[in-house]
Amino acid sequence: MSLYTSLKYFFPVRLFIVHLKFNMVLVSFWVVLFGFVLKWWGNNFGVPLLFLDPEYLGKVDFFSYLVLGACCGAFIMAFQIASYIVNSHRFPFLASVSRPFVKYTVNNFAIPFTFICTYIISAFGFQDHFETSTKTDILLNISGFVLGALFFYILSLTYFFTVSKDIFRLFGIDILQKSDKKKTRRVQLKGNIWKRVSEKDKLDDVEHVETYISGVSVVRARDTAHYDKDLIRSVFKQNHKVAAIFELGVVIAMILLGLFRDIPLFMIPAAGSIFLSMTMFLMLASAFHTWLKGWSVPVLILLALGLNYLSGYEFFGKRNRAYGLMYDSGNAVIPDSMLYDKQKRIQNEKDNKNGLESLENWKRRAHSVKGKKPTLIFLNVSGGGLKSALWTVHALQEADKACGGNLFKNTKLITGSSGGMIGAAYYRELFLEALTDTSLDIYSKQYCDNVAKDLLNPVGFALAVNDVFFRFQKVSISGQSYWRDRAFEFEKTLHENTFGVMDKAVSSYTENEFKSSIPTMVFSPTVINDGRRLLISAQPISYLTFTPSKTGTILKSMPEDIEFSRFFKEQGADSLRLSTAIRMSATFPYILPSVSLPSEPILEVMDAGFRDNYGIKTSLRYLYHFRKWIAQNTERVVFLQIRENHKSYDLKTPNKKTIFELISSPLGNVYENMFRIQDYQHDELIMYSDAWFKGRVEYIELDLNPPSNPSDEIISMNFHLTSLEKKKVMDAINAPENKAAIARLRNILSR
């Protein structure tokens, strides 16, 4: 037999070919995992970091990799089970070997082994480049992954080794050999290769195998054509039942992890929970194949369509809710036009008076040089996940320190989105506490460390073990009951990381904002229904939503903004949690669920960055409304922008385009340039402001990624930061552009 023929009919090779020919559903799971560990996709959501930088009990170490490896071992075993269930009938010789499933897994090593090797190389390279661990520590950590995978895999094989049976042990096959041989005939497969086939089995889809791995040696496969087909099926069915027990064990494990997630020991690395979730999907696919055979794909499609339809109903979909709001006291009615009637105009006038009084309070408290009016500062912070949260806190610390603690005294309004608003809200709370606790050092690095702590792992864990399958737990917040999901885990972890200082209602800041002890914050999440903005603030701000139509024309303006506190007053708007307002402004698609509000029709909101990533639009509207007072009572207005990226042009002119690029580029490039498009619009609005504002306006930017350090590729836009990423964020303040910006700000406030 030639080497080519030997390899062609070698069991591991036949298995690999069978997977590619018949089992693309199973292979697709591996394609997804390879894509994660090789960082082909999921980078915007931080998924590769969950695999390459796993966190367990607050640390990335040997034990976190050990747990992740065990979960990977569970997935590999599930793959072996699913593959065995789907393919065992193609290899009838397995029924004649001792412990057929064990033999099958030993020979079905190609894909799992390649993945393990790929993971080791990727994890080592990632840790060596992005973390500060030594190579010895990295090797120790990765050895934990390998040991975890081997431990679970060997433990599972021991179970199958004990209960798996072959045709000889199950039926005492010797008594059948003579009679069955008479019912068979030899058929030519190829060349000089022949096989004895039963008359009733000759049309079966059988893969020919000459040799397979058994222990540490390669042995020839036994001919099973003379065995009764039903007996062979009985052996495989017996092993299928054994596999079902393993599947049930994984389901129970997932339920237990969800039930006891408050116990830190059960909060496994999020990537581990992804492995377990994919394990369940894999086993579900194999179960459908076993039960339905050729009908499995149509039934799965119908099931997916049915689940999609049912998910539209509250009893099934379990939509995420805003914590603090009441959902059983009737829905707020949102009129289609949203146009202001006479009563709303009256309310607008009341809010305008309140805003002017607050500005007078600001004027009395703001720092100013003797004989001059104070400088009014609008703080605009950009989205960008945890890197923006850390950058905002650090930039505010350094800028405020350089200005002698006067930065926040002169800041009247804070707007922005996502991570930037997390950092700004945290620093504002520290500033508020420092007003009564003089021992509090708001410039301490500890606060940067706090806000930089991981938020992605608990969110990913909840998504995998709870939101996809078993959302049956509820939590009580402000006297209301809500489903416990990844949104709750996000807020819970945020409070734990920041020691609960922001665990309060938005309305708890009403008095301090009115007195201008602290800046007013306006959150502006995007309404998914029609693209409007939902303005959330502790202050009455109907004047920011009022768009009067020009007299004498038939054109009627469409109000763009909805004032949260007024429209949801009867639903307990005053009880909305600050962390929920933050989350609504930072609801990055898929990572966090969109929030459904108690209204008719139901409003759903998500990340503020889709409409105003930098908060410029809200600040300019505030300036426009109070333009006369501000021009008369301030020396100048400063728009201080804390950005995660500087303004730049990136004209992409590829030399050639593939068909897929031609199809995707029209919409893909627009989405990719969304924030740059906002910069164009904001610059235009700023240009127009020169015509209607009679005061002096200056713009100062603190950029995480300034022109002198243009590469931002290593900092991901999600809720997890590596050691190198944290260092890069902290070092960005020393960029020449940022030093110059802080010096300019200090100079403005001192003259």
PDB file of C-alpha atoms in Angstrom, residues 177-318:
ATOM      1  CA  GLN A 177     -20.176 -14.605  12.636  1.00  0.00           C
ATOM      2  CA  LYS A 178     -20.778 -17.765  10.595  1.00  0.00           C
ATOM      3  CA  SER A 179     -24.361 -17.040   9.683  1.00  0.00           C
ATOM      4  CA  ASP A 180     -23.682 -13.406   8.842  1.00  0.00           C
ATOM      5  CA  LYS A 181     -20.712 -14.129   6.598  1.00  0.00           C
ATOM      6  CA  LYS A 182     -23.030 -16.005   4.228  1.00  0.00           C
ATOM      7  CA  LYS A 183     -25.019 -12.840   3.709  1.00  0.00           C
ATOM      8  CA  THR A 184     -22.074 -10.736   2.579  1.00  0.00           C
ATOM      9  CA  ARG A 185     -20.169 -10.188  -0.627  1.00  0.00           C
ATOM     10  CA  ARG A 186     -16.884  -8.540  -1.550  1.00  0.00           C
ATOM     11  CA  VAL A 187     -16.976  -5.250  -3.483  1.00  0.00           C
ATOM     12  CA  GLN A 188     -14.117  -3.321  -5.033  1.00  0.00           C
ATOM     13  CA  LEU A 189     -13.601   0.152  -3.566  1.00  0.00           C
ATOM     14  CA  LYS A 190     -10.587   1.329  -5.560  1.00  0.00           C
ATOM     15  CA  GLY A 191      -7.703  -0.430  -7.263  1.00  0.00           C
ATOM     16  CA  ASN A 192      -6.758  -3.455  -5.175  1.00  0.00           C
ATOM     17  CA  ILE A 193      -8.820  -2.314  -2.193  1.00  0.00           C
ATOM     18  CA  TRP A 194     -11.799  -4.573  -1.481  1.00  0.00           C
ATOM     19  CA  LYS A 195     -14.398  -4.658   1.256  1.00  0.00           C
ATOM     20  CA  ARG A 196     -16.941  -7.241   2.424  1.00  0.00           C
ATOM     21  CA  VAL A 197     -20.371  -5.618   2.458  1.00  0.00           C
ATOM     22  CA  SER A 198     -23.694  -6.975   3.679  1.00  0.00           C
ATOM     23  CA  GLU A 199     -26.370  -7.165   1.014  1.00  0.00           C
ATOM     24  CA  LYS A 200     -28.714  -5.011   3.063  1.00  0.00           C
ATOM     25  CA  ASP A 201     -25.992  -2.484   3.978  1.00  0.00           C
ATOM     26  CA  LYS A 202     -24.319  -2.030   0.619  1.00  0.00           C
ATOM     27  CA  LEU A 203     -25.922   1.381   0.007  1.00  0.00           C
ATOM     28  CA  ASP A 204     -24.935   2.814   3.410  1.00  0.00           C
ATOM     29  CA  ASP A 205     -22.810   5.962   3.427  1.00  0.00           C
ATOM     30  CA  VAL A 206     -19.713   4.246   4.817  1.00  0.00           C
ATOM     31  CA  GLU A 207     -16.241   5.781   4.915  1.00  0.00           C
ATOM     32  CA  HIS A 208     -13.469   3.296   4.287  1.00  0.00           C
ATOM     33  CA  VAL A 209     -10.718   3.174   6.948  1.00  0.00           C
ATOM     34  CA  GLU A 210      -7.592   1.047   6.800  1.00  0.00           C
ATOM     35  CA  THR A 211      -5.771   2.094   9.989  1.00  0.00           C
ATOM     36  CA  TYR A 212      -6.411   4.036  13.179  1.00  0.00           C
ATOM     37  CA  ILE A 213      -4.576   5.105  16.336  1.00  0.00           C
ATOM     38  CA  SER A 214      -4.942   2.761  19.300  1.00  0.00           C
ATOM     39  CA  GLY A 215      -2.946   3.716  22.369  1.00  0.00           C
ATOM     40  CA  VAL A 216       0.555   4.540  21.194  1.00  0.00           C
ATOM     41  CA  SER A 217       0.432   2.461  18.006  1.00  0.00           C
ATOM     42  CA  VAL A 218      -1.322   2.398  14.640  1.00  0.00           C
ATOM     43  CA  VAL A 219      -3.423  -0.713  13.979  1.00  0.00           C
ATOM     44  CA  ARG A 220      -5.572  -2.007  11.113  1.00  0.00           C
ATOM     45  CA  ALA A 221      -9.328  -1.536  11.199  1.00  0.00           C
ATOM     46  CA  ARG A 222     -11.391  -4.725  11.546  1.00  0.00           C
ATOM     47  CA  ASP A 223     -13.912  -5.594   8.810  1.00  0.00           C
ATOM     48  CA  THR A 224     -17.467  -5.441  10.195  1.00  0.00           C
ATOM     49  CA  ALA A 225     -19.474  -6.212   7.076  1.00  0.00           C
ATOM     50  CA  HIS A 226     -20.470  -9.621   8.445  1.00  0.00           C
ATOM     51  CA  TYR A 227     -22.032  -8.098  11.590  1.00  0.00           C
ATOM     52  CA  ASP A 228     -25.719  -7.349  11.716  1.00  0.00           C
ATOM     53  CA  LYS A 229     -26.511  -3.691  11.050  1.00  0.00           C
ATOM     54  CA  ASP A 230     -28.957  -3.463  13.963  1.00  0.00           C
ATOM     55  CA  LEU A 231     -26.330  -4.739  16.392  1.00  0.00           C
ATOM     56  CA  ILE A 232     -23.858  -2.086  15.247  1.00  0.00           C
ATOM     57  CA  ARG A 233     -26.516   0.582  15.675  1.00  0.00           C
ATOM     58  CA  SER A 234     -27.230  -0.686  19.169  1.00  0.00           C
ATOM     59  CA  VAL A 235     -23.598  -0.141  20.152  1.00  0.00           C
ATOM     60  CA  PHE A 236     -23.674   3.433  18.871  1.00  0.00           C
ATOM     61  CA  LYS A 237     -27.014   4.153  20.538  1.00  0.00           C
ATOM     62  CA  GLN A 238     -25.666   2.853  23.841  1.00  0.00           C
ATOM     63  CA  ASN A 239     -22.787   5.316  23.582  1.00  0.00           C
ATOM     64  CA  HIS A 240     -25.206   8.097  22.615  1.00  0.00           C
ATOM     65  CA  LYS A 241     -27.095   7.587  25.868  1.00  0.00           C
ATOM     66  CA  VAL A 242     -23.862   7.779  27.798  1.00  0.00           C
ATOM     67  CA  ALA A 243     -23.079  11.074  26.026  1.00  0.00           C
ATOM     68  CA  ALA A 244     -26.505  12.444  26.960  1.00  0.00           C
ATOM     69  CA  ILE A 245     -25.595  12.178  30.638  1.00  0.00           C
ATOM     70  CA  PHE A 246     -22.534  14.342  29.961  1.00  0.00           C
ATOM     71  CA  GLU A 247     -24.722  16.886  28.166  1.00  0.00           C
ATOM     72  CA  LEU A 248     -27.115  17.019  31.112  1.00  0.00           C
ATOM     73  CA  GLY A 249     -24.179  17.641  33.434  1.00  0.00           C
ATOM     74  CA  VAL A 250     -23.089  20.703  31.417  1.00  0.00           C
ATOM     75  CA  VAL A 251     -26.636  22.131  31.505  1.00  0.00           C
ATOM     76  CA  ILE A 252     -26.779  21.691  35.280  1.00  0.00           C
ATOM     77  CA  ALA A 253     -23.361  23.355  35.598  1.00  0.00           C
ATOM     78  CA  MET A 254     -24.585  26.372  33.619  1.00  0.00           C
ATOM     79  CA  ILE A 255     -27.668  26.695  35.817  1.00  0.00           C
ATOM     80  CA  LEU A 256     -25.589  26.488  39.003  1.00  0.00           C
ATOM     81  CA  LEU A 257     -23.157  29.113  37.740  1.00  0.00           C
ATOM     82  CA  GLY A 258     -26.088  31.432  37.067  1.00  0.00           C
ATOM     83  CA  LEU A 259     -27.715  30.809  40.441  1.00  0.00           C
ATOM     84  CA  PHE A 260     -24.564  31.249  42.535  1.00  0.00           C
ATOM     85  CA  ARG A 261     -22.864  34.029  40.581  1.00  0.00           C
ATOM     86  CA  ASP A 262     -22.748  36.227  43.697  1.00  0.00           C
ATOM     87  CA  ILE A 263     -20.200  33.814  45.125  1.00  0.00           C
ATOM     88  CA  PRO A 264     -16.855  34.962  43.635  1.00  0.00           C
ATOM     89  CA  LEU A 265     -15.696  31.369  43.232  1.00  0.00           C
ATOM     90  CA  PHE A 266     -18.508  30.746  40.730  1.00  0.00           C
ATOM     91  CA  MET A 267     -17.738  33.861  38.668  1.00  0.00           C
ATOM     92  CA  ILE A 268     -15.534  32.031  36.176  1.00  0.00           C
ATOM     93  CA  PRO A 269     -13.699  33.907  33.383  1.00  0.00           C
ATOM     94  CA  ALA A 270     -16.175  35.211  30.820  1.00  0.00           C
ATOM     95  CA  ALA A 271     -14.379  33.321  28.055  1.00  0.00           C
ATOM     96  CA  GLY A 272     -14.971  30.157  30.081  1.00  0.00           C
ATOM     97  CA  SER A 273     -18.694  30.877  30.121  1.00  0.00           C
ATOM     98  CA  ILE A 274     -18.517  31.448  26.351  1.00  0.00           C
ATOM     99  CA  PHE A 275     -16.930  28.015  25.979  1.00  0.00           C
ATOM    100  CA  LEU A 276     -19.745  26.514  28.066  1.00  0.00           C
ATOM    101  CA  SER A 277     -22.439  28.356  26.096  1.00  0.00           C
ATOM    102  CA  MET A 278     -20.989  27.125  22.836  1.00  0.00           C
ATOM    103  CA  THR A 279     -20.861  23.668  24.414  1.00  0.00           C
ATOM    104  CA  MET A 280     -24.613  23.812  24.950  1.00  0.00           C
ATOM    105  CA  PHE A 281     -25.256  25.053  21.412  1.00  0.00           C
ATOM    106  CA  LEU A 282     -23.017  22.314  20.043  1.00  0.00           C
ATOM    107  CA  MET A 283     -24.822  19.598  21.962  1.00  0.00           C
ATOM    108  CA  LEU A 284     -28.190  21.041  20.979  1.00  0.00           C
ATOM    109  CA  ALA A 285     -27.186  20.840  17.319  1.00  0.00           C
ATOM    110  CA  SER A 286     -26.061  17.223  17.716  1.00  0.00           C
ATOM    111  CA  ALA A 287     -29.254  16.318  19.577  1.00  0.00           C
ATOM    112  CA  PHE A 288     -31.391  17.726  16.774  1.00  0.00           C
ATOM    113  CA  HIS A 289     -29.382  15.758  14.254  1.00  0.00           C
ATOM    114  CA  THR A 290     -29.890  12.557  16.235  1.00  0.00           C
ATOM    115  CA  TRP A 291     -33.631  13.047  16.631  1.00  0.00           C
ATOM    116  CA  LEU A 292     -34.534  14.557  13.272  1.00  0.00           C
ATOM    117  CA  LYS A 293     -31.827  13.353  10.883  1.00  0.00           C
ATOM    118  CA  GLY A 294     -32.276  15.132   7.536  1.00  0.00           C
ATOM    119  CA  TRP A 295     -35.035  17.349   8.932  1.00  0.00           C
ATOM    120  CA  SER A 296     -32.739  18.914  11.547  1.00  0.00           C
ATOM    121  CA  VAL A 297     -31.795  22.022   9.499  1.00  0.00           C
ATOM    122  CA  PRO A 298     -35.384  22.958   8.461  1.00  0.00           C
ATOM    123  CA  VAL A 299     -36.624  22.402  12.020  1.00  0.00           C
ATOM    124  CA  LEU A 300     -33.799  24.528  13.467  1.00  0.00           C
ATOM    125  CA  ILE A 301     -34.685  27.321  11.055  1.00  0.00           C
ATOM    126  CA  LEU A 302     -38.364  27.125  12.015  1.00  0.00           C
ATOM    127  CA  LEU A 303     -37.423  27.049  15.698  1.00  0.00           C
ATOM    128  CA  ALA A 304     -35.216  30.140  15.277  1.00  0.00           C
ATOM    129  CA  LEU A 305     -38.048  31.968  13.501  1.00  0.00           C
ATOM    130  CA  GLY A 306     -40.488  30.947  16.225  1.00  0.00           C
ATOM    131  CA  LEU A 307     -38.203  32.079  19.023  1.00  0.00           C
ATOM    132  CA  ASN A 308     -37.602  35.344  17.192  1.00  0.00           C
ATOM    133  CA  TYR A 309     -41.367  35.924  16.990  1.00  0.00           C
ATOM    134  CA  LEU A 310     -41.983  35.077  20.655  1.00  0.00           C
ATOM    135  CA  SER A 311     -39.104  37.281  21.803  1.00  0.00           C
ATOM    136  CA  GLY A 312     -41.195  40.291  20.815  1.00  0.00           C
ATOM    137  CA  TYR A 313     -43.497  39.622  23.762  1.00  0.00           C
ATOM    138  CA  GLU A 314     -42.525  40.812  27.225  1.00  0.00           C
ATOM    139  CA  PHE A 315     -43.287  37.473  28.903  1.00  0.00           C
ATOM    140  CA  PHE A 316     -40.713  35.799  26.688  1.00  0.00           C
ATOM    141  CA  GLY A 317     -38.223  38.477  25.712  1.00  0.00           C
ATOM    142  CA  LYS A 318     -37.771  39.940  29.210  1.00  0.00           C
TER     143      LYS A 318
END
